[in-house]
Coordinates of C-alpha atoms and ligand atoms in Angstrom, one line a residue:
M1 CA 21.9 -22.7 -12.4
D2 CA 24.4 -21.6 -9.7
K3 CA 26.8 -20.3 -12.3
D4 CA 23.9 -18.4 -13.7
I5 CA 23.0 -17.0 -10.4
Q6 CA 26.5 -15.8 -10.0
R7 CA 26.2 -14.2 -13.5
I8 CA 23.0 -12.4 -12.4
R9 CA 24.4 -11.4 -9.0
A10 CA 27.3 -9.5 -10.8
E11 CA 24.8 -7.2 -12.3
F12 CA 23.7 -5.9 -9.0
P13 CA 26.6 -3.8 -7.4
I14 CA 24.6 -3.6 -4.1
L15 CA 24.9 -7.1 -3.5
K16 CA 28.6 -6.6 -2.7
K17 CA 28.0 -4.2 0.0
Q18 CA 28.5 -4.7 3.7
V19 CA 25.8 -4.0 6.2
N20 CA 26.7 -3.9 9.8
N21 CA 30.1 -5.4 8.8
N22 CA 28.6 -8.4 7.1
L23 CA 28.0 -9.1 3.4
L24 CA 24.4 -8.0 2.6
V25 CA 21.9 -10.7 2.6
Y26 CA 18.9 -8.9 0.9
L27 CA 15.6 -10.8 1.6
D28 CA 13.1 -8.1 1.3
N29 CA 12.5 -8.5 -2.4
A30 CA 8.8 -8.5 -1.9
A31 CA 8.9 -4.9 -0.7
T32 CA 11.5 -3.7 -3.4
T33 CA 13.8 -5.7 -5.5
Q34 CA 17.4 -4.3 -6.2
M35 CA 18.0 -2.8 -9.6
P36 CA 20.6 -4.0 -12.1
Q37 CA 23.4 -1.6 -13.4
V38 CA 22.0 -1.8 -16.9
V39 CA 18.7 -0.1 -15.7
E40 CA 20.5 2.7 -14.2
E41 CA 22.8 3.0 -17.4
K42 CA 19.7 3.3 -19.5
I43 CA 18.2 6.0 -17.2
K44 CA 21.4 7.8 -17.2
S45 CA 21.7 7.6 -20.9
F46 CA 18.2 9.3 -21.2
D47 CA 19.4 12.1 -18.9
E48 CA 22.7 12.7 -20.8
N49 CA 21.4 12.2 -24.4
Y50 CA 17.8 12.9 -25.0
R51 CA 16.3 14.3 -21.8
A52 CA 12.9 16.1 -22.9
N53 CA 9.2 15.9 -22.4
V54 CA 7.2 13.5 -24.4
H55 CA 4.2 14.2 -26.6
R56 CA 5.1 17.7 -26.8
G57 CA 6.6 19.9 -29.5
V58 CA 8.7 18.8 -32.6
H59 CA 12.2 19.1 -31.6
T60 CA 14.7 16.3 -32.0
L61 CA 15.1 15.6 -28.2
G62 CA 11.4 15.5 -27.7
L63 CA 10.7 13.3 -30.6
M64 CA 13.5 10.9 -29.5
A65 CA 12.1 10.8 -25.8
T66 CA 8.7 10.3 -27.2
E67 CA 9.8 7.4 -29.5
R68 CA 11.5 5.5 -26.8
Y69 CA 8.7 6.1 -24.2
E70 CA 6.2 4.7 -26.7
N71 CA 8.6 1.9 -27.4
V72 CA 8.6 0.7 -24.0
R73 CA 4.7 0.8 -24.0
R74 CA 5.0 -1.8 -27.0
Q75 CA 7.5 -3.8 -24.9
V76 CA 5.2 -3.9 -21.9
K77 CA 2.4 -4.9 -24.3
D78 CA 4.3 -7.8 -25.5
F79 CA 5.8 -8.6 -22.1
I80 CA 2.2 -9.2 -20.5
G81 CA 0.6 -10.5 -23.7
A82 CA -1.8 -7.6 -24.3
K83 CA -3.5 -7.2 -27.5
S84 CA -2.8 -3.6 -28.2
S85 CA -0.4 -1.0 -26.6
K86 CA -3.4 1.3 -26.2
E87 CA -4.2 -1.1 -23.2
I88 CA -1.1 -0.2 -21.4
I89 CA -1.2 2.9 -19.1
F90 CA 1.8 4.1 -17.2
T91 CA 1.1 5.0 -13.6
S92 CA 3.1 5.7 -10.6
G93 CA 2.7 2.1 -9.4
C94 CA 0.5 -0.7 -8.5
T95 CA -1.4 1.2 -5.9
D96 CA -2.0 4.0 -8.3
S97 CA -3.2 1.6 -10.9
L98 CA -5.7 0.1 -8.6
N99 CA -7.0 3.4 -7.3
L100 CA -7.4 4.5 -10.9
I101 CA -9.7 1.5 -11.7
A102 CA -12.0 2.0 -8.5
A103 CA -12.2 5.8 -9.1
T104 CA -13.2 5.4 -12.8
Y105 CA -14.5 2.1 -13.6
G106 CA -15.9 1.6 -10.2
E107 CA -17.4 5.0 -9.8
K108 CA -19.2 4.5 -13.2
N109 CA -20.4 1.0 -12.7
I110 CA -21.2 0.4 -9.1
K111 CA -24.5 1.1 -7.6
A112 CA -26.3 0.4 -4.3
G113 CA -26.9 -3.3 -3.6
D114 CA -24.0 -4.5 -6.0
D115 CA -21.5 -6.9 -4.6
I116 CA -17.6 -6.1 -5.0
V117 CA -15.7 -9.5 -4.2
V118 CA -12.2 -9.4 -2.9
S119 CA -10.2 -12.0 -1.2
I120 CA -9.0 -11.8 2.4
M121 CA -5.5 -11.9 1.5
E122 CA -5.5 -8.6 -0.5
H123 CA -2.9 -5.9 0.2
H124 CA -4.5 -2.8 1.3
S125 CA -3.8 -1.3 -2.1
N126 CA -6.3 -3.8 -3.6
L127 CA -8.8 -3.4 -0.6
L128 CA -9.1 0.2 0.4
P129 CA -10.0 1.6 -2.9
W130 CA -13.0 -1.0 -3.1
Q131 CA -13.8 -0.6 0.7
L132 CA -14.3 3.2 0.0
L133 CA -16.2 2.6 -3.2
A134 CA -18.6 0.1 -1.5
H135 CA -19.2 2.7 1.4
K136 CA -19.8 5.6 -1.0
K137 CA -22.2 3.6 -3.3
G138 CA -24.0 1.4 -0.5
A139 CA -22.4 -1.8 -2.3
N140 CA -21.5 -4.9 -0.5
L141 CA -17.7 -5.9 -0.1
K142 CA -17.6 -9.6 0.2
Y143 CA -14.3 -11.6 0.9
I144 CA -13.2 -15.0 -0.4
E145 CA -11.6 -16.8 2.6
L146 CA -8.8 -19.2 3.0
N147 CA -9.1 -22.9 2.9
D148 CA -7.3 -25.3 5.3
H149 CA -4.1 -25.0 3.6
Q150 CA -4.2 -21.1 3.8
E151 CA -4.7 -20.8 0.2
L152 CA -7.6 -19.1 -1.6
D153 CA -10.8 -21.1 -1.0
L154 CA -12.1 -21.7 -4.6
K155 CA -15.4 -23.3 -3.2
D156 CA -16.0 -20.0 -1.2
A157 CA -15.2 -18.1 -4.3
A158 CA -17.8 -19.9 -6.3
Q159 CA -20.3 -19.0 -3.6
K160 CA -19.4 -15.4 -3.2
I161 CA -19.3 -14.7 -7.0
T162 CA -22.9 -14.3 -8.1
S163 CA -25.0 -12.4 -10.4
S164 CA -24.9 -9.5 -8.0
T165 CA -21.2 -9.3 -8.4
K166 CA -19.9 -6.4 -10.6
I167 CA -16.3 -6.2 -9.7
V168 CA -13.9 -9.3 -8.6
A169 CA -10.5 -7.8 -7.2
V170 CA -8.0 -10.3 -6.2
T171 CA -4.1 -10.5 -6.2
H172 CA -2.2 -12.9 -8.4
V173 CA 0.3 -13.8 -5.5
S174 CA -0.2 -13.0 -1.9
N175 CA 2.6 -10.9 -0.5
V176 CA 2.2 -12.6 3.0
L177 CA 1.2 -16.2 2.0
G178 CA 3.3 -16.4 -1.1
C179 CA 0.7 -18.5 -2.8
I180 CA -0.3 -18.2 -6.5
N181 CA -3.9 -17.8 -7.0
P182 CA -5.9 -19.5 -9.9
I183 CA -6.7 -16.2 -11.7
K184 CA -8.0 -17.8 -15.0
E185 CA -10.6 -19.7 -12.9
L186 CA -11.7 -16.7 -10.9
A187 CA -11.9 -14.8 -14.2
Q188 CA -14.2 -17.4 -15.7
L189 CA -16.2 -17.3 -12.6
A190 CA -16.4 -13.6 -12.7
H191 CA -17.3 -13.3 -16.4
K192 CA -20.0 -16.2 -16.0
N193 CA -21.7 -13.9 -13.7
G194 CA -21.2 -10.6 -15.7
A195 CA -18.6 -9.1 -13.5
V196 CA -15.0 -7.9 -14.4
I197 CA -11.9 -9.1 -12.8
V198 CA -9.2 -6.8 -11.5
V199 CA -5.8 -8.6 -10.8
D200 CA -3.3 -7.1 -8.5
G201 CA 0.0 -8.5 -10.1
A202 CA 2.5 -6.8 -7.8
Q203 CA 3.9 -10.1 -6.6
A204 CA 3.5 -12.0 -9.7
V205 CA 5.1 -10.0 -12.6
G206 CA 8.8 -10.6 -12.6
H207 CA 8.4 -14.0 -10.9
F208 CA 7.0 -15.9 -13.8
E209 CA 5.4 -15.3 -17.2
V210 CA 2.1 -13.3 -17.1
D211 CA -0.1 -13.4 -20.0
V212 CA -3.2 -11.1 -19.4
R213 CA -5.1 -12.5 -22.3
N214 CA -4.5 -16.1 -21.3
L215 CA -5.5 -15.3 -17.7
E216 CA -8.7 -13.6 -19.2
A217 CA -8.0 -10.5 -16.9
D218 CA -10.0 -7.4 -17.5
F219 CA -7.5 -5.3 -15.6
Y220 CA -4.0 -6.1 -14.5
A221 CA -1.7 -3.9 -12.4
F222 CA 2.0 -4.1 -11.3
S223 CA 4.8 -2.0 -10.2
G224 CA 8.4 -1.4 -11.6
H225 CA 10.3 -1.4 -8.4
K226 CA 9.4 -5.0 -7.5
I227 CA 10.6 -6.3 -10.9
F228 CA 14.1 -4.9 -10.8
G229 CA 13.1 -1.6 -12.1
P230 CA 12.9 2.1 -10.9
D231 CA 10.6 3.4 -8.2
G232 CA 7.5 5.5 -9.1
I233 CA 6.5 3.7 -12.2
G234 CA 3.8 1.1 -12.6
V235 CA 1.5 -0.3 -15.2
L236 CA -2.2 -0.7 -15.6
Y237 CA -3.5 -3.0 -18.3
G238 CA -7.1 -2.7 -19.1
K239 CA -9.0 -4.2 -22.0
E240 CA -9.4 -1.6 -24.7
Q241 CA -13.2 -1.3 -24.8
L242 CA -13.3 -1.1 -21.0
L243 CA -10.7 1.7 -20.9
N244 CA -12.6 3.5 -23.9
E245 CA -15.9 3.4 -21.8
M246 CA -14.3 4.8 -18.5
P247 CA -14.2 8.4 -17.4
P248 CA -10.7 9.9 -17.0
Y249 CA -8.8 9.8 -13.7
R250 CA -6.7 12.8 -13.4
L251 CA -7.2 16.0 -15.5
G252 CA -4.7 18.2 -17.0
G253 CA -2.2 18.4 -19.8
E254 CA -1.9 15.8 -22.5
M255 CA -5.1 13.9 -21.8
I256 CA -7.5 16.1 -23.7
A257 CA -8.6 16.3 -27.3
N258 CA -10.0 19.7 -27.2
V259 CA -10.7 22.3 -24.4
T260 CA -13.0 25.3 -24.6
R261 CA -14.1 27.8 -21.9
T262 CA -17.0 25.5 -21.1
G263 CA -15.8 22.0 -21.5
A264 CA -13.4 19.4 -22.8
T265 CA -13.2 16.3 -24.8
W266 CA -10.7 13.6 -23.8
A267 CA -7.7 12.1 -25.8
P268 CA -8.0 8.5 -26.8
V269 CA -6.6 5.8 -24.6
P270 CA -4.0 5.4 -23.3
Q271 CA -3.4 9.2 -23.2
K272 CA -6.7 9.8 -21.5
F273 CA -5.2 8.3 -18.4
E274 CA -1.8 9.8 -18.4
A275 CA -2.5 13.5 -17.4
G276 CA 0.6 15.7 -16.9
T277 CA 4.3 15.0 -17.4
P278 CA 4.7 11.2 -16.9
N279 CA 7.8 9.5 -15.1
I280 CA 9.8 9.4 -18.3
E281 CA 12.9 8.0 -16.7
G282 CA 10.7 5.4 -14.9
V283 CA 9.4 4.3 -18.3
I284 CA 12.8 4.1 -19.9
G285 CA 14.1 2.3 -17.0
L286 CA 11.1 -0.1 -17.0
G287 CA 12.0 -0.8 -20.7
A288 CA 15.6 -1.7 -19.7
T289 CA 14.2 -4.0 -16.8
I290 CA 11.9 -6.0 -19.3
D291 CA 15.1 -6.5 -21.5
F292 CA 17.0 -7.6 -18.5
L293 CA 14.2 -10.0 -17.3
K294 CA 13.7 -11.6 -20.7
D295 CA 17.2 -11.8 -22.1
F296 CA 19.5 -11.9 -18.9
C297 CA 17.4 -13.8 -16.4
H298 CA 15.0 -15.9 -18.7
I299 CA 11.9 -15.3 -16.9
D300 CA 10.8 -18.8 -16.6
Q301 CA 13.9 -19.7 -14.7
I302 CA 13.0 -17.1 -11.8
K303 CA 10.1 -19.0 -10.5
E304 CA 12.0 -22.2 -10.6
H305 CA 14.8 -20.7 -8.7
E306 CA 12.6 -19.3 -6.1
Q307 CA 10.7 -22.5 -5.7
E308 CA 14.1 -24.3 -5.2
L309 CA 15.0 -22.0 -2.4
V310 CA 11.6 -22.4 -0.8
E311 CA 11.8 -26.1 -1.1
Y312 CA 15.2 -26.0 0.5
I313 CA 14.5 -23.6 3.4
L314 CA 10.7 -24.5 4.3
P315 CA 11.3 -27.7 5.9
K316 CA 14.5 -26.3 7.8
L317 CA 12.4 -23.3 9.0
Q318 CA 9.6 -25.6 10.2
S319 CA 12.1 -27.8 12.1
I320 CA 13.0 -24.6 14.3
N321 CA 11.0 -25.2 17.6
G322 CA 8.3 -22.5 17.9
L323 CA 8.4 -21.3 14.4
T324 CA 5.1 -21.0 12.4
V325 CA 5.2 -20.6 8.6
Y326 CA 2.0 -19.1 6.9
G327 CA 0.6 -20.1 3.5
P328 CA 0.6 -23.4 1.7
Q329 CA 3.1 -25.9 2.6
D330 CA 3.7 -27.1 -1.0
P331 CA 6.5 -25.1 -2.5
T332 CA 5.1 -25.6 -6.0
K333 CA 2.1 -23.5 -5.0
R334 CA 4.2 -20.4 -4.0
I335 CA 6.9 -18.0 -5.0
G336 CA 9.8 -16.9 -2.9
V337 CA 7.9 -15.3 -0.2
I338 CA 7.8 -16.9 3.3
S339 CA 6.1 -15.1 6.4
F340 CA 6.5 -16.7 9.8
N341 CA 6.5 -15.9 13.4
L342 CA 9.0 -17.4 15.9
D343 CA 7.9 -18.0 19.5
R344 CA 6.8 -14.8 21.1
I345 CA 9.7 -12.8 19.6
H346 CA 8.3 -9.6 18.1
P347 CA 9.1 -9.8 14.4
H348 CA 10.6 -6.2 14.8
D349 CA 13.0 -7.6 17.3
L350 CA 13.8 -10.5 15.1
A351 CA 14.5 -8.3 12.0
T352 CA 16.7 -6.0 14.1
A353 CA 18.6 -9.0 15.3
L354 CA 19.1 -10.2 11.7
D355 CA 19.9 -6.8 10.6
L356 CA 22.8 -6.8 13.0
E357 CA 24.2 -9.7 10.7
G358 CA 23.4 -8.0 7.5
I359 CA 20.3 -9.9 6.7
E360 CA 17.5 -7.7 5.8
I361 CA 14.0 -9.1 6.3
R362 CA 10.6 -7.4 6.6
A363 CA 8.5 -7.2 9.8
G364 CA 5.1 -5.9 10.4
H365 CA 1.6 -6.3 9.2
H366 CA 2.6 -6.2 5.4
C367 CA -0.3 -3.9 4.6
A368 CA -2.6 -6.9 4.9
Q369 CA -4.1 -6.5 8.2
P370 CA -7.4 -8.3 7.6
L371 CA -5.3 -11.2 6.5
L372 CA -3.2 -11.2 9.6
Q373 CA -6.3 -11.0 11.8
T374 CA -7.6 -14.1 10.0
L375 CA -4.2 -15.9 10.8
G376 CA -4.7 -14.8 14.4
V377 CA -1.8 -12.5 14.7
E378 CA -1.1 -8.9 14.4
V379 CA 2.5 -9.0 12.8
A380 CA 4.8 -11.4 11.1
A381 CA 8.2 -11.6 9.9
R382 CA 8.8 -12.0 6.1
A383 CA 11.8 -13.4 4.1
S384 CA 11.5 -12.9 0.4
F385 CA 13.8 -14.5 -2.1
S386 CA 14.6 -13.3 -5.6
I387 CA 16.6 -14.5 -8.6
Y388 CA 19.9 -13.4 -7.0
N389 CA 19.5 -15.1 -3.6
T390 CA 21.5 -18.4 -3.0
K391 CA 21.2 -21.4 -0.8
S392 CA 24.2 -19.9 1.2
E393 CA 22.1 -17.0 2.1
A394 CA 19.2 -19.1 3.1
N395 CA 21.5 -20.9 5.4
K396 CA 22.7 -17.6 6.8
L397 CA 19.0 -16.7 7.5
L398 CA 18.4 -20.0 9.3
S399 CA 21.5 -19.6 11.5
G400 CA 20.5 -16.0 12.2
L401 CA 17.2 -17.1 13.5
V402 CA 18.7 -19.7 15.7
D403 CA 21.0 -17.1 17.0
A404 CA 18.1 -14.7 17.5
K405 CA 16.1 -17.3 19.3
E406 CA 18.9 -18.0 21.7
F407 CA 19.6 -14.5 22.3
F408 CA 16.1 -13.5 23.2
K409 CA 15.8 -16.6 25.4
N410 CA 19.1 -16.4 27.2
G411 CA 20.5 -12.9 26.5
F412 CA 24.2 -12.3 26.0
K413 CA 26.4 -15.3 26.8
Ligands
LIG1 N1 -0.2 -5.4 -3.9 C1 0.7 -6.2 -3.4 C2 0.3 -7.8 -3.4 C3 1.9 -5.8 -2.9 O1 2.8 -6.5 -2.4 C4 2.2 -4.5 -3.0 C5 3.5 -3.9 -2.5 N2 3.8 -4.3 -1.2 C6 1.3 -3.6 -3.6 C7 0.1 -4.1 -4.1 C8 1.5 -2.1 -3.6 O2 2.6 -1.8 -4.6 P1 3.2 -0.3 -4.8 O3 3.6 0.1 -3.2 O4 4.3 -0.5 -5.6 O5 2.1 0.5 -5.3

């Protein structure tokens, strides 16, 4: 595996960079992953060889761009196990995908008194659209709480999801706790009660194989920039029948069948949800990313590698006096995301101290304030590992934390 990691690291030029006179140790992968050279090259090749708009006109470049763009849609379909490429909508990211569902499916199907069930560990992107919808419609927003292991409480889920529930919106993996949620069980609970399930896959795709049909997901959302791809591109998967029944989201070019002075009819899916010029570069880059993930990284090895790192570092972190790790203690229940607090050192101070050693971690509320409130804190530090991180980098984090602790206790020696 180590040889393999070196092979993978070599694809990411940024990992050779110095930050504050130290070799970069990039541990903020849950926010954004780095991009391999091959993805940049694919985007450059589009710009240099066939840059044109898609689905418009008949010239050679336009046809080439459209063909490549639609090929990526098929690639995404296979990558996440969808039935048809009509079920794949390109968006600007996971946030955009989730807002789209709330503003279309949600607007159409939620009425006063209905229940929308989310979990307490949702990122604001999979919370605020539902909060707003519930306020607007007079619906109830219910939260599935955590169990004693700081995982999703399935018993609570079984109580909260009832025949009044119309939408269950949950994250596949928590961006704070790192835990992997049992989506299939939740989907079955939702369906038994006549609800649909919306899955936020921002922290799941690219970490392990995701098969939307096996998960029985009705909607599934993710972002390119968290799976080694470009910024500003995301995916919304939706079952074709549901997408067909939904009203459009944004209105404009390319999403219509016909427009008259007084009205319009909509294009079939997926075009109905892709108004205006899409992020073509992003889509081309996403295609290269999926090739990279499948052929170069062997996606099933990614979770294994992340869990190996978590298994290695978790007990060592916990042996640092005053350090609290959040989320399940069992490494097999999580991916490479570890959030923690150290004594009374503010996570921003901790992250700044580590940055001086070239170690990049995240600090803050992680866009999951209700979760942090439940954990009894306002902020936390977060180190998130990816396929290119090594045990030696984990050791640097550990010694950086010990140094920081010493520094904030005693000041300069
Ligand atoms: N959901 C989760 C669980 C996330 O971690 C994130 C990104 N931090 C998002 C949604 C939003 O993703 P994006 O900013 O790419 O839209």
